[in-house]
DNA sequence: CCTAAATGTCTATTGATCTAGACGACTATA
DNA sequence: TATAGTCGTCTAGATCAATAGACATTTAGG
């Protein structure tokens, strides 16, 4: 409809929006790489081509590519072109039996989980409601960051009923997995009962934990897991680096 | 953990990242409004306070507030302060039986669906794969925008197998609902078989359709619905205005 | 009625971003 | 070994983003 642009498929970027053109273009190219748009050549189109596609100066495209090179996503080789080093976006499956490491298994070679902190606190309103406990009940809080092949993928804050799982913190520290820590305390199976997802700009803490650049997006998933009898055993708040992840809902 | 900032809670913003300070600040304030941080007064803190909190000049804060006023989120009144006009996020449930209007029922008074365009096209690779058809098969494409209480919430592109649902476009135009259009063509029930979710910055078209301000985020859900025999009947690509919506996964 | 506190407007200056053009350096291929 | 195609670097100027300070205007409250 409306106007039909001729020739070189014009990819629009917006000016005067508080987001620099080079950053908008970097975001678009990162997305295109993730979509496999350049798989045929394994390279990003030449700078001059990109510049005319986006309707900007070649220097602006170079700034965008420099940012992507900084991320380790591409590598420019003089005389040849700009090679794609890594294709982004890991798929994270969400199902009734969601297990962090399991789902990522084949997509990344190495999964890392780092425990940032743990403490016992009294459940605030939302945590208590999610876990079906009276407000103020003791809960174990775990803060973790998970990464795939060295890149941070998600930052999580989890809450567990302290009375039922008093050793949660120690067991997690020892085993490095929520599923295993549950098993060590007599819970062999649990199911995802609810997940809420919002997308927003990352705050300062998230930028640091996930090694993101400002303006980056996080997908925040609020999830409740329950045992087979339906009693909540975990409430978690996971922030995913949106440009590295895709969520798949399996129903 | 680590360092504890003292005094006037310094809210950090990052410089030289391609995202203007005023936009970072606008994003932070929008988030704070959504979190209910200013509910006590119904107002945003004074410009001078915000300026010192973020460690920037008052003019920079004014640019941020001007952007939020443009969105209709706040309204500045000389001599009084900056009033919060609106704070919201509609929840969109995703389950095996996802129906657009149903889930929003009690949250918004009035649901609007606008048909932007319809045509019959040959299925491209991804569409064909999702619908389980040979590439190039005829499919009906519908483009719609849905809104709640007058504000656009989502923009959708849907594909239906043209052979099985030849009247899709006409029926949708007449009935204003995919569920009803299916029913009119003999399909009484269908289920969501897969959903993929990514978050990214809105492109130019989405900014326009969803009446967003540049730099805004969209949640993109790629979904396949199938009949009870498991045959795909719809492939849809829905872009939600992320600052107005929350997705709830029901498993 | 005055004052404090808040937003509105103006000018001037600095630094970051973007454009424009030219030319050098490297790679692959005919 | 040319030559076309591509990335690398440099200079100069225009526009946008942010700072700084001053003062006007409006509102609420003593």
Short mmCIF file of C-alpha atoms in Angstrom, two decimals, chain A:
data_model
loop_
_atom_site.label_atom_id
_atom_site.label_comp_id
_atom_site.label_asym_id
_atom_site.label_seq_id
_atom_site.Cartn_x
_atom_site.Cartn_y
_atom_site.Cartn_z
CA UNK A 1 0.00 0.00 0.00
CA UNK A 2 0.93 3.70 0.00
CA UNK A 3 4.28 4.49 -1.57
CA UNK A 4 6.36 1.88 -3.30
CA UNK A 5 10.08 2.37 -2.81
CA UNK A 6 12.02 1.55 -5.89
CA UNK A 7 15.25 -0.30 -6.26
CA UNK A 8 17.49 -1.20 -3.32
CA UNK A 9 15.08 -2.46 -0.67
CA UNK A 10 15.20 0.50 1.70
CA UNK A 11 15.45 -0.56 5.31
CA UNK A 12 14.23 2.29 7.42
CA UNK A 13 15.91 3.74 10.46
CA UNK A 14 14.45 6.59 12.46
CA UNK A 15 16.24 9.80 13.15
CA UNK A 16 16.05 12.03 16.18
CA UNK A 17 14.70 9.35 18.45
CA UNK A 18 17.41 9.37 21.07
CA UNK A 19 18.78 6.15 19.66
CA UNK A 20 21.85 6.70 17.49
CA UNK A 21 21.60 5.46 13.92
CA UNK A 22 24.63 3.23 14.30
CA UNK A 23 22.98 1.49 17.22
CA UNK A 24 19.69 0.99 15.39
CA UNK A 25 21.59 -0.45 12.45
CA UNK A 26 23.66 -2.71 14.70
CA UNK A 27 20.43 -4.02 16.23
CA UNK A 28 18.96 -4.71 12.80
CA UNK A 29 22.04 -6.50 11.52
CA UNK A 30 22.27 -8.59 14.68
CA UNK A 31 18.66 -9.59 14.15
CA UNK A 32 19.26 -10.42 10.50
CA UNK A 33 22.24 -12.58 11.42
CA UNK A 34 20.11 -14.39 13.99
CA UNK A 35 17.43 -14.94 11.35
CA UNK A 36 19.98 -16.55 9.08
CA UNK A 37 19.51 -13.92 6.38
CA UNK A 38 23.20 -14.02 5.48
CA UNK A 39 23.75 -17.75 5.77
CA UNK A 40 24.32 -18.11 2.03
CA UNK A 41 27.60 -16.25 2.17
CA UNK A 42 28.46 -16.38 5.85
CA UNK A 43 29.18 -12.68 5.51
CA UNK A 44 27.42 -9.42 6.15
CA UNK A 45 26.77 -7.43 2.94
CA UNK A 46 29.47 -4.88 2.02
CA UNK A 47 29.50 -1.62 3.94
CA UNK A 48 28.54 0.39 0.89
CA UNK A 49 25.55 -1.85 0.23
CA UNK A 50 24.35 -1.59 3.81
CA UNK A 51 24.85 2.16 3.75
CA UNK A 52 22.62 2.56 0.72
CA UNK A 53 20.05 0.09 2.07
CA UNK A 54 19.72 2.01 5.31
CA UNK A 55 20.10 5.36 3.62
CA UNK A 56 23.04 6.46 5.72
CA UNK A 57 26.69 7.24 5.26
CA UNK A 58 29.17 4.41 5.10
CA UNK A 59 30.86 5.68 8.27
CA UNK A 60 27.64 5.19 10.18
CA UNK A 61 27.46 1.57 9.05
CA UNK A 62 31.06 1.15 10.10
CA UNK A 63 30.19 2.31 13.61
CA UNK A 64 27.44 -0.31 13.73
CA UNK A 65 29.74 -3.07 12.52
CA UNK A 66 32.42 -1.98 14.99
CA UNK A 67 29.89 -2.45 17.79
CA UNK A 68 29.02 -5.93 16.54
CA UNK A 69 32.70 -6.78 16.23
CA UNK A 70 33.12 -5.63 19.83
CA UNK A 71 30.42 -8.12 20.77
CA UNK A 72 32.35 -10.80 18.93
CA UNK A 73 29.49 -11.35 16.52
CA UNK A 74 31.36 -10.43 13.34
CA UNK A 75 34.94 -9.92 12.23
CA UNK A 76 35.96 -7.56 9.45
CA UNK A 77 38.70 -8.67 7.10
CA UNK A 78 40.23 -6.03 4.88
CA UNK A 79 39.80 -6.81 1.23
CA UNK A 80 37.34 -9.64 1.79
CA UNK A 81 34.38 -8.53 3.82
CA UNK A 82 32.83 -8.82 7.24
CA UNK A 83 32.54 -12.43 8.37
CA UNK A 84 29.90 -13.73 10.72
CA UNK A 85 31.60 -15.32 13.71
CA UNK A 86 28.60 -16.49 15.64
CA UNK A 87 24.86 -16.82 15.06
CA UNK A 88 22.85 -15.60 17.96
CA UNK A 89 19.67 -16.46 19.74
CA UNK A 90 19.50 -19.55 21.75
CA UNK A 91 16.02 -21.02 22.08
CA UNK A 92 14.83 -21.51 25.61
CA UNK A 93 11.90 -23.92 25.84
CA UNK A 94 9.17 -23.30 28.40
CA UNK A 95 6.98 -26.29 29.11
CA UNK A 96 5.38 -27.99 32.08
CA UNK A 97 8.74 -29.65 32.67
CA UNK A 98 11.08 -26.74 32.22
CA UNK A 99 14.66 -27.50 33.23
CA UNK A 100 17.24 -24.88 32.50
CA UNK A 101 20.26 -26.83 31.37
CA UNK A 102 18.32 -29.58 29.64
CA UNK A 103 16.64 -27.33 27.08
CA UNK A 104 19.84 -25.59 26.08
CA UNK A 105 21.73 -28.83 25.80
CA UNK A 106 22.46 -29.08 22.12
CA UNK A 107 22.51 -25.37 21.39
CA UNK A 108 25.55 -24.39 23.40
CA UNK A 109 28.65 -26.37 24.06
CA UNK A 110 29.18 -25.23 27.60
CA UNK A 111 26.65 -24.11 30.16
CA UNK A 112 27.82 -22.12 33.15
CA UNK A 113 25.88 -21.31 36.30
CA UNK A 114 27.25 -18.86 38.80
CA UNK A 115 25.78 -18.40 42.27
CA UNK A 116 25.93 -14.72 43.09
CA UNK A 117 24.41 -14.83 46.52
CA UNK A 118 22.06 -16.63 48.82
CA UNK A 119 20.21 -15.70 51.97
CA UNK A 120 17.13 -16.44 53.97
CA UNK A 121 14.54 -13.69 53.97
CA UNK A 122 10.91 -13.19 54.91
CA UNK A 123 8.58 -13.49 51.95
CA UNK A 124 7.21 -10.21 50.66
CA UNK A 125 3.69 -9.97 49.33
CA UNK A 126 4.26 -11.15 45.77
CA UNK A 127 6.65 -13.93 46.74
CA UNK A 128 4.30 -15.19 49.45
CA UNK A 129 1.36 -15.11 47.07
CA UNK A 130 3.24 -17.02 44.39
CA UNK A 131 4.41 -19.70 46.82
CA UNK A 132 1.07 -19.94 48.62
CA UNK A 133 2.63 -19.00 51.95
CA UNK A 134 1.55 -16.47 54.56
CA UNK A 135 3.37 -13.17 54.04
CA UNK A 136 6.52 -13.02 56.14
CA UNK A 137 7.21 -16.75 55.93
CA UNK A 138 10.90 -17.65 55.68
CA UNK A 139 12.11 -18.28 52.16
CA UNK A 140 15.51 -19.06 50.69
CA UNK A 141 16.60 -16.58 48.03
CA UNK A 142 19.15 -17.54 45.38
CA UNK A 143 20.65 -15.18 42.83
CA UNK A 144 22.33 -16.74 39.85
CA UNK A 145 23.64 -15.89 36.41
CA UNK A 146 23.71 -18.52 33.69
CA UNK A 147 25.76 -18.41 30.56
CA UNK A 148 26.24 -20.40 27.40
CA UNK A 149 29.69 -20.66 25.87
CA UNK A 150 30.89 -17.88 28.10
CA UNK A 151 28.20 -15.35 27.26
CA UNK A 152 25.68 -14.48 29.99
CA UNK A 153 22.19 -15.54 28.95
CA UNK A 154 20.04 -14.99 32.01
CA UNK A 155 20.01 -13.65 35.54
CA UNK A 156 17.64 -15.27 38.00
CA UNK A 157 16.33 -14.62 41.49
CA UNK A 158 14.63 -17.72 42.93
CA UNK A 159 12.63 -18.18 46.12
CA UNK A 160 12.01 -21.50 47.87
CA UNK A 161 9.96 -22.22 51.02
CA UNK A 162 12.63 -22.40 53.73
CA UNK A 163 10.74 -24.80 55.95
CA UNK A 164 10.40 -27.43 53.29
CA UNK A 165 13.80 -26.94 51.66
CA UNK A 166 16.14 -25.77 54.41
CA UNK A 167 19.24 -26.93 52.57
CA UNK A 168 18.43 -25.34 49.25
CA UNK A 169 21.35 -22.93 49.28
CA UNK A 170 23.98 -25.47 50.27
CA UNK A 171 22.69 -28.10 47.89
CA UNK A 172 22.57 -25.66 44.99
CA UNK A 173 26.07 -24.46 45.76
CA UNK A 174 27.23 -28.07 45.82
CA UNK A 175 25.33 -29.39 42.80
CA UNK A 176 24.95 -26.31 40.62
CA UNK A 177 21.41 -27.15 39.60
CA UNK A 178 17.98 -26.49 41.05
CA UNK A 179 16.69 -29.84 39.82
CA UNK A 180 19.52 -31.71 41.55
CA UNK A 181 19.18 -29.64 44.71
CA UNK A 182 15.49 -30.54 44.82
CA UNK A 183 16.31 -34.20 44.29
CA UNK A 184 18.81 -34.12 47.13
CA UNK A 185 16.01 -32.97 49.38
CA UNK A 186 13.54 -35.61 48.36
CA UNK A 187 11.69 -33.86 45.54
CA UNK A 188 12.08 -35.91 42.39
CA UNK A 189 9.73 -34.11 40.07
CA UNK A 190 8.08 -30.75 39.72
CA UNK A 191 6.05 -28.89 37.13
CA UNK A 192 5.80 -25.36 35.82
CA UNK A 193 2.37 -24.06 36.79
CA UNK A 194 2.52 -20.48 35.58
CA UNK A 195 4.79 -18.15 33.64
CA UNK A 196 4.37 -14.46 33.01
CA UNK A 197 6.49 -12.64 30.50
CA UNK A 198 7.21 -8.98 30.06
CA UNK A 199 9.75 -7.19 27.92
CA UNK A 200 11.43 -3.99 28.97
CA UNK A 201 14.68 -2.10 28.85
CA UNK A 202 17.41 -3.48 31.06
CA UNK A 203 18.18 -1.61 34.26
CA UNK A 204 21.68 -0.82 35.45
CA UNK A 205 22.10 -4.04 37.43
CA UNK A 206 20.99 -6.17 34.50
CA UNK A 207 23.30 -4.36 32.11
CA UNK A 208 26.17 -5.33 34.36
CA UNK A 209 25.15 -8.90 35.14
CA UNK A 210 24.32 -9.80 31.56
CA UNK A 211 27.06 -7.68 29.99
CA UNK A 212 24.59 -5.74 27.87
CA UNK A 213 24.87 -2.34 26.29
CA UNK A 214 22.44 0.37 27.43
CA UNK A 215 19.15 0.38 25.62
CA UNK A 216 19.26 -3.40 25.51
CA UNK A 217 16.10 -5.38 26.11
CA UNK A 218 15.45 -8.02 28.73
CA UNK A 219 12.70 -10.62 28.68
CA UNK A 220 11.53 -11.12 32.23
CA UNK A 221 9.82 -14.40 33.04
CA UNK A 222 8.05 -14.80 36.38
CA UNK A 223 7.51 -18.49 36.98
CA UNK A 224 6.04 -20.75 39.63
CA UNK A 225 7.01 -24.42 39.89
CA UNK A 226 4.99 -26.85 41.99
CA UNK A 227 5.34 -30.45 43.10
CA UNK A 228 3.05 -33.09 41.66
CA UNK A 229 0.53 -32.40 44.41
CA UNK A 230 0.31 -28.83 43.22
CA UNK A 231 2.11 -27.22 46.14
CA UNK A 232 4.43 -24.43 44.96
CA UNK A 233 8.11 -25.20 45.48
CA UNK A 234 9.80 -22.34 43.63
CA UNK A 235 9.08 -18.82 42.50
CA UNK A 236 11.60 -17.40 40.11
CA UNK A 237 12.23 -14.18 38.28
CA UNK A 238 14.49 -14.73 35.30
CA UNK A 239 15.80 -11.92 33.13
CA UNK A 240 16.95 -13.11 29.70
CA UNK A 241 19.19 -11.08 27.42
CA UNK A 242 16.58 -10.60 24.70
CA UNK A 243 18.99 -10.33 21.81
CA UNK A 244 20.55 -13.68 22.66
CA UNK A 245 17.42 -15.64 23.46
CA UNK A 246 14.14 -16.74 22.03
CA UNK A 247 11.49 -18.38 24.19
CA UNK A 248 9.53 -21.33 22.92
CA UNK A 249 6.28 -22.14 24.63
CA UNK A 250 5.46 -25.82 24.55
CA UNK A 251 1.91 -26.62 25.51
#
